[in-house]
N, CA, C and O atoms as a Tinker XYZ file with bonds, in Angstrom:
   300  protein
     1  N    -22.610000  257.947000   13.211000    73     2
     2  CA   -23.970000  258.244000   12.786000    64     1     3
     3  C    -24.722000  256.939000   12.523000    63     2     4     5
     4  O    -24.114000  255.912000   12.224000    81     3
     5  N    -26.038000  256.990000   12.636000    73     3     6
     6  CA   -26.857000  255.793000   12.457000    64     5     7
     7  C    -27.145000  255.491000   10.989000    63     6     8     9
     8  O    -26.996000  254.357000   10.535000    81     7
     9  N    -27.556000  256.516000   10.260000    73     7    10
    10  CA   -27.994000  256.330000    8.878000    64     9    11
    11  C    -27.162000  257.176000    7.923000    63    10    12    13
    12  O    -26.558000  258.177000    8.310000    81    11
    13  N    -27.149000  256.750000    6.680000    73    11    14
    14  CA   -26.442000  257.501000    5.648000    64    13    15
    15  C    -27.122000  258.849000    5.443000    63    14    16    17
    16  O    -28.335000  258.982000    5.608000    81    15
    17  N    -26.336000  259.822000    5.088000    73    15    18
    18  CA   -26.855000  261.148000    4.796000    64    17    19
    19  C    -25.879000  261.862000    3.897000    63    18    20    21
    20  O    -24.800000  261.336000    3.622000    81    19
    21  N    -26.225000  263.048000    3.430000    73    19    22
    22  CA   -25.357000  263.758000    2.491000    64    21    23
    23  C    -23.971000  264.074000    3.072000    63    22    24    25
    24  O    -22.995000  264.149000    2.325000    81    23
    25  N    -23.875000  264.258000    4.380000    73    23    26
    26  CA   -22.591000  264.586000    4.996000    64    25    27
    27  C    -22.037000  263.432000    5.828000    63    26    28    29
    28  O    -21.097000  263.621000    6.600000    81    27
    29  N    -22.614000  262.237000    5.675000    73    27    30
    30  CA   -22.216000  261.090000    6.483000    64    29    31
    31  C    -21.649000  259.984000    5.612000    63    30    32    33
    32  O    -22.349000  259.427000    4.766000    81    31
    33  N    -20.377000  259.667000    5.823000    73    31    34
    34  CA   -19.757000  258.573000    5.075000    64    33    35
    35  C    -19.842000  257.263000    5.853000    63    34    36    37
    36  O    -20.119000  256.211000    5.277000    81    35
    37  N    -19.605000  257.328000    7.155000    73    35    38
    38  CA   -19.575000  256.129000    7.980000    64    37    39
    39  C    -20.805000  256.103000    8.877000    63    38    40    41
    40  O    -21.054000  257.052000    9.621000    81    39
    41  N    -21.574000  255.021000    8.812000    73    39    42
    42  CA   -22.773000  254.906000    9.619000    64    41    43
    43  C    -22.986000  253.451000   10.021000    63    42    44    45
    44  O    -22.388000  252.548000    9.436000    81    43
    45  N    -23.835000  253.222000   11.016000    73    43    46
    46  CA   -24.028000  251.895000   11.602000    64    45    47
    47  C    -24.492000  250.863000   10.579000    63    46    48    49
    48  O    -24.121000  249.694000   10.679000    81    47
    49  N    -25.282000  251.266000    9.615000    73    47    50
    50  CA   -25.782000  250.323000    8.620000    64    49    51
    51  C    -24.620000  249.638000    7.891000    63    50    52    53
    52  O    -24.740000  248.476000    7.501000    81    51
    53  N    -23.510000  250.337000    7.706000    73    51    54
    54  CA   -22.340000  249.724000    7.074000    64    53    55
    55  C    -21.672000  248.692000    7.973000    63    54    56    57
    56  O    -20.970000  247.810000    7.478000    81    55
    57  N    -21.875000  248.784000    9.273000    73    55    58
    58  CA   -21.221000  247.878000   10.224000    64    57    59
    59  C    -22.044000  246.630000   10.521000    63    58    60    61
    60  O    -21.508000  245.662000   11.062000    81    59
    61  N    -23.320000  246.625000   10.184000    73    59    62
    62  CA   -24.190000  245.503000   10.522000    64    61    63
    63  C    -23.737000  244.160000    9.948000    63    62    64    65
    64  O    -23.908000  243.146000   10.624000    81    63
    65  N    -23.170000  244.094000    8.742000    73    63    66
    66  CA   -22.693000  242.798000    8.246000    64    65    67
    67  C    -21.649000  242.145000    9.162000    63    66    68    69
    68  O    -21.538000  240.919000    9.184000    81    67
    69  N    -20.900000  242.926000    9.903000    73    67    70
    70  CA   -19.911000  242.365000   10.825000    64    69    71
    71  C    -20.585000  241.631000   11.984000    63    70    72    73
    72  O    -19.939000  240.839000   12.670000    81    71
    73  N    -21.868000  241.882000   12.207000    73    71    74
    74  CA   -22.610000  241.233000   13.286000    64    73    75
    75  C    -23.442000  240.045000   12.805000    63    74    76    77
    76  O    -24.227000  239.486000   13.571000    81    75
    77  N    -23.277000  239.667000   11.563000    73    75    78
    78  CA   -24.054000  238.570000   10.998000    64    77    79
    79  C    -23.621000  237.215000   11.561000    63    78    80    81
    80  O    -24.457000  236.348000   11.813000    81    79
    81  N    -22.330000  237.041000   11.753000    73    79    82
    82  CA   -21.769000  235.781000   12.248000    64    81    83
    83  C    -22.306000  234.617000   11.420000    63    82    84    85
    84  O    -22.166000  234.638000   10.197000    81    83
    85  N    -22.911000  233.608000   12.031000    73    83    86
    86  CA   -23.424000  232.441000   11.300000    64    85    87
    87  C    -24.902000  232.561000   10.942000    63    86    88    89
    88  O    -25.482000  231.613000   10.412000    81    87
    89  N    -25.516000  233.698000   11.218000    73    87    90
    90  CA   -26.938000  233.888000   10.917000    64    89    91
    91  C    -27.148000  233.957000    9.405000    63    90    92    93
    92  O    -26.240000  234.346000    8.671000    81    91
    93  N    -28.336000  233.582000    8.939000    73    91    94
    94  CA   -28.589000  233.592000    7.495000    64    93    95
    95  C    -28.677000  234.987000    6.884000    63    94    96    97
    96  O    -28.534000  235.136000    5.671000    81    95
    97  N    -28.910000  236.015000    7.708000    73    95    98
    98  CA   -29.010000  237.362000    7.147000    64    97    99
    99  C    -28.364000  238.380000    8.086000    63    98   100   101
   100  O    -28.108000  238.104000    9.258000    81    99
   101  N    -28.115000  239.544000    7.538000    73    99   102
   102  CA   -27.520000  240.655000    8.287000    64   101   103
   103  C    -28.575000  241.193000    9.264000    63   102   104   105
   104  O    -29.744000  241.297000    8.891000    81   103
   105  N    -28.200000  241.536000   10.500000    73   103   106
   106  CA   -29.167000  242.096000   11.446000    64   105   107
   107  C    -29.758000  243.413000   10.926000    63   106   108   109
   108  O    -29.135000  244.128000   10.141000    81   107
   109  N    -30.957000  243.702000   11.381000    73   107   110
   110  CA   -31.662000  244.913000   10.970000    64   109   111
   111  C    -31.736000  245.880000   12.152000    63   110   112   113
   112  O    -31.947000  245.463000   13.291000    81   111
   113  N    -31.564000  247.151000   11.879000    73   111   114
   114  CA   -31.667000  248.181000   12.903000    64   113   115
   115  C    -33.148000  248.460000   13.153000    63   114   116   117
   116  O    -33.867000  248.862000   12.238000    81   115
   117  N    -33.609000  248.248000   14.396000    73   115   118
   118  CA   -35.011000  248.445000   14.746000    64   117   119
   119  C    -35.216000  249.804000   15.398000    63   118   120   121
   120  O    -36.173000  250.513000   15.084000    81   119
   121  N    -34.314000  250.165000   16.306000    73   119   122
   122  CA   -34.476000  251.413000   17.044000    64   121   123
   123  C    -33.109000  251.979000   17.378000    63   122   124   125
   124  O    -32.162000  251.235000   17.634000    81   123
   125  N    -33.014000  253.289000   17.375000    73   123   126
   126  CA   -31.779000  253.964000   17.740000    64   125   127
   127  C    -32.132000  255.212000   18.524000    63   126   128   129
   128  O    -33.248000  255.722000   18.426000    81   127
   129  N    -31.193000  255.696000   19.289000    73   127   130
   130  CA   -31.412000  256.920000   20.049000    64   129   131
   131  C    -31.120000  258.131000   19.175000    63   130   132   133
   132  O    -30.382000  258.038000   18.195000    81   131
   133  N    -31.695000  259.246000   19.531000    73   131   134
   134  CA   -31.497000  260.473000   18.768000    64   133   135
   135  C    -30.055000  260.963000   18.852000    63   134   136   137
   136  O    -29.308000  260.590000   19.756000    81   135
   137  N    -29.682000  261.799000   17.898000    73   135   138
   138  CA   -28.343000  262.381000   17.843000    64   137   139
   139  C    -28.010000  263.053000   19.174000    63   138   140   141
   140  O    -28.838000  263.754000   19.756000    81   139
   141  N    -26.805000  262.830000   19.633000    73   139   142
   142  CA   -26.375000  263.443000   20.875000    64   141   143
   143  C    -26.777000  262.671000   22.121000    63   142   144   145
   144  O    -26.509000  263.116000   23.237000    81   143
   145  N    -27.415000  261.519000   21.947000    73   143   146
   146  CA   -27.841000  260.693000   23.070000    64   145   147
   147  C    -27.040000  259.396000   23.029000    63   146   148   149
   148  O    -26.862000  258.811000   21.960000    81   147
   149  N    -26.564000  258.950000   24.170000    73   147   150
   150  CA   -25.841000  257.680000   24.183000    64   149   151
   151  C    -26.766000  256.592000   24.693000    63   150   152   153
   152  O    -27.741000  256.872000   25.390000    81   151
   153  N    -26.465000  255.367000   24.351000    73   151   154
   154  CA   -27.296000  254.261000   24.803000    64   153   155
   155  C    -27.115000  253.058000   23.918000    63   154   156   157
   156  O    -26.053000  252.866000   23.326000    81   155
   157  N    -28.137000  252.253000   23.826000    73   155   158
   158  CA   -28.074000  250.990000   23.095000    64   157   159
   159  C    -28.892000  251.070000   21.807000    63   158   160   161
   160  O    -29.833000  251.853000   21.686000    81   159
   161  N    -28.499000  250.238000   20.862000    73   159   162
   162  CA   -29.261000  250.070000   19.636000    64   161   163
   163  C    -30.050000  248.777000   19.757000    63   162   164   165
   164  O    -29.587000  247.832000   20.395000    81   163
   165  N    -31.223000  248.716000   19.161000    73   163   166
   166  CA   -32.024000  247.508000   19.145000    64   165   167
   167  C    -31.949000  246.926000   17.742000    63   166   168   169
   168  O    -32.375000  247.553000   16.773000    81   167
   169  N    -31.398000  245.710000   17.646000    73   167   170
   170  CA   -31.238000  245.032000   16.364000    64   169   171
   171  C    -32.079000  243.769000   16.345000    63   170   172   173
   172  O    -32.366000  243.194000   17.395000    81   171
   173  N    -32.475000  243.334000   15.151000    73   171   174
   174  CA   -33.233000  242.095000   14.990000    64   173   175
   175  C    -32.533000  241.208000   13.980000    63   174   176   177
   176  O    -31.865000  241.701000   13.070000    81   175
   177  N    -32.682000  239.906000   14.136000    73   175   178
   178  CA   -32.045000  238.940000   13.238000    64   177   179
   179  C    -32.817000  238.723000   11.939000    63   178   180   181
   180  O    -32.241000  238.248000   10.960000    81   179
   181  N    -34.110000  239.059000   11.907000    73   179   182
   182  CA   -34.869000  238.903000   10.663000    64   181   183
   183  C    -35.995000  239.930000   10.606000    63   182   184   185
   184  O    -36.283000  240.600000   11.598000    81   183
   185  N    -36.623000  240.050000    9.452000    73   183   186
   186  CA   -37.625000  241.092000    9.241000    64   185   187
   187  C    -38.894000  240.859000   10.062000    63   186   188   189
   188  O    -39.560000  241.821000   10.443000    81   187
   189  N    -39.241000  239.599000   10.341000    73   187   190
   190  CA   -40.425000  239.306000   11.153000    64   189   191
   191  C    -40.239000  239.832000   12.569000    63   190   192   193
   192  O    -41.117000  240.501000   13.112000    81   191
   193  N    -39.090000  239.525000   13.161000    73   191   194
   194  CA   -38.789000  239.996000   14.516000    64   193   195
   195  C    -38.658000  241.517000   14.517000    63   194   196   197
   196  O    -39.119000  242.172000   15.452000    81   195
   197  N    -38.038000  242.086000   13.488000    73   195   198
   198  CA   -37.897000  243.549000   13.399000    64   197   199
   199  C    -39.270000  244.217000   13.388000    63   198   200   201
   200  O    -39.476000  245.223000   14.066000    81   199
   201  N    -40.206000  243.663000   12.624000    73   199   202
   202  CA   -41.558000  244.230000   12.560000    64   201   203
   203  C    -42.252000  244.119000   13.911000    63   202   204   205
   204  O    -42.909000  245.068000   14.339000    81   203
   205  N    -42.123000  242.981000   14.591000    73   203   206
   206  CA   -42.737000  242.810000   15.914000    64   205   207
   207  C    -42.139000  243.786000   16.924000    63   206   208   209
   208  O    -42.872000  244.418000   17.684000    81   207
   209  N    -40.823000  243.911000   16.936000    73   207   210
   210  CA   -40.176000  244.831000   17.867000    64   209   211
   211  C    -40.584000  246.276000   17.584000    63   210   212   213
   212  O    -40.834000  247.044000   18.513000    81   211
   213  N    -40.653000  246.645000   16.314000    73   211   214
   214  CA   -41.069000  247.998000   15.950000    64   213   215
   215  C    -42.500000  248.261000   16.428000    63   214   216   217
   216  O    -42.812000  249.357000   16.895000    81   215
   217  N    -43.360000  247.257000   16.311000    73   215   218
   218  CA   -44.746000  247.393000   16.782000    64   217   219
   219  C    -44.766000  247.554000   18.297000    63   218   220   221
   220  O    -45.514000  248.380000   18.820000    81   219
   221  N    -43.962000  246.785000   18.999000    73   219   222
   222  CA   -43.903000  246.875000   20.466000    64   221   223
   223  C    -43.376000  248.236000   20.909000    63   222   224   225
   224  O    -43.713000  248.715000   21.992000    81   223
   225  N    -42.547000  248.858000   20.071000    73   223   226
   226  CA   -41.995000  250.167000   20.418000    64   225   227
   227  C    -43.057000  251.262000   20.316000    63   226   228   229
   228  O    -42.945000  252.307000   20.957000    81   227
   229  N    -44.085000  251.015000   19.507000    73   227   230
   230  CA   -45.166000  251.988000   19.419000    64   229   231
   231  C    -46.010000  251.903000   20.689000    63   230   232   233
   232  O    -46.052000  250.863000   21.346000    81   231
   233  N    -46.655000  252.963000   21.015000    73   231   234
   234  CA   -47.403000  253.021000   22.279000    64   233   235
   235  C    -48.497000  251.971000   22.382000    63   234   236   237
   236  O    -48.708000  251.411000   23.458000    81   235
   237  N    -49.198000  251.690000   21.290000    73   235   238
   238  CA   -50.299000  250.720000   21.347000    64   237   239
   239  C    -49.770000  249.316000   21.600000    63   238   240   241
   240  O    -50.403000  248.531000   22.306000    81   239
   241  N    -48.641000  249.005000   21.042000    73   239   242
   242  CA   -48.019000  247.705000   21.277000    64   241   243
   243  C    -48.743000  246.562000   20.604000    63   242   244   245
   244  O    -49.787000  246.739000   19.977000    81   243
   245  N    -48.169000  245.398000   20.748000    73   243   246
   246  CA   -48.706000  244.173000   20.170000    64   245   247
   247  C    -49.510000  243.471000   21.253000    63   246   248   249
   248  O    -48.973000  243.188000   22.323000    81   247
   249  N    -50.785000  243.181000   21.003000    73   247   250
   250  CA   -51.662000  242.508000   21.961000    64   249   251
   251  C    -51.716000  243.247000   23.297000    63   250   252   253
   252  O    -51.840000  242.625000   24.352000    81   251
   253  N    -51.623000  244.577000   23.247000    73   251   254
   254  CA   -51.711000  245.363000   24.463000    64   253   255
   255  C    -50.402000  245.521000   25.210000    63   254   256   257
   256  O    -50.313000  246.334000   26.130000    81   255
   257  N    -49.386000  244.764000   24.836000    73   255   258
   258  CA   -48.075000  244.892000   25.475000    64   257   259
   259  C    -47.252000  245.918000   24.714000    63   258   260   261
   260  O    -47.512000  246.188000   23.541000    81   259
   261  N    -46.275000  246.480000   25.374000    73   259   262
   262  CA   -45.374000  247.393000   24.687000    64   261   263
   263  C    -44.048000  247.457000   25.429000    63   262   264   265
   264  O    -43.942000  247.058000   26.589000    81   263
   265  N    -43.063000  247.959000   24.746000    73   263   266
   266  CA   -41.755000  248.188000   25.335000    64   265   267
   267  C    -41.744000  249.631000   25.818000    63   266   268   269
   268  O    -42.031000  250.550000   25.050000    81   267
   269  N    -41.418000  249.828000   27.070000    73   267   270
   270  CA   -41.373000  251.178000   27.614000    64   269   271
   271  C    -39.960000  251.707000   27.520000    63   270   272   273
   272  O    -39.022000  251.057000   27.982000    81   271
   273  N    -39.794000  252.880000   26.928000    73   271   274
   274  CA   -38.488000  253.531000   26.844000    64   273   275
   275  C    -38.362000  254.480000   28.032000    63   274   276   277
   276  O    -39.227000  255.328000   28.256000    81   275
   277  N    -37.291000  254.331000   28.781000    73   275   278
   278  CA   -37.051000  255.180000   29.935000    64   277   279
   279  C    -35.729000  255.888000   29.725000    63   278   280   281
   280  O    -34.719000  255.242000   29.448000    81   279
   281  N    -35.719000  257.208000   29.852000    73   279   282
   282  CA   -34.515000  257.998000   29.676000    64   281   283
   283  C    -34.134000  258.607000   31.025000    63   282   284   285
   284  O    -34.959000  259.248000   31.675000    81   283
   285  N    -32.898000  258.406000   31.439000    73   283   286
   286  CA   -32.389000  258.963000   32.688000    64   285   287
   287  C    -31.406000  260.065000   32.345000    63   286   288   289
   288  O    -30.676000  259.967000   31.359000    81   287
   289  N    -31.386000  261.104000   33.149000    73   287   290
   290  CA   -30.467000  262.206000   32.909000    64   289   291
   291  C    -29.807000  262.597000   34.225000    63   290   292   293
   292  O    -30.434000  262.581000   35.284000    81   291
   293  N    -28.546000  262.944000   34.134000    73   291   294
   294  CA   -27.827000  263.489000   35.284000    64   293   295
   295  C    -27.676000  264.975000   35.012000    63   294   296   297
   296  O    -27.089000  265.377000   34.007000    81   295
   297  N    -28.203000  265.779000   35.903000    73   295   298
   298  CA   -28.180000  267.222000   35.690000    64   297   299
   299  C    -27.384000  267.918000   36.775000    63   298   300
   300  O    -27.256000  269.143000   36.757000    81   299
């Protein structure tokens, strides 16, 4: 699971310190896929980058640019 919840003991937020390595802070979770979907997580090394990435994920984007999310399905 991605986030803590009443029925969730183990979640990604608990694992983020293992990805800190030599960085000054623990990575931040910027974006995750919905339950039941596989794929990648988007992490940031600091809150400034996390805020910029989160803005880019929104449709309006930063300075007119945005990150496009594309979902592929095999049916």
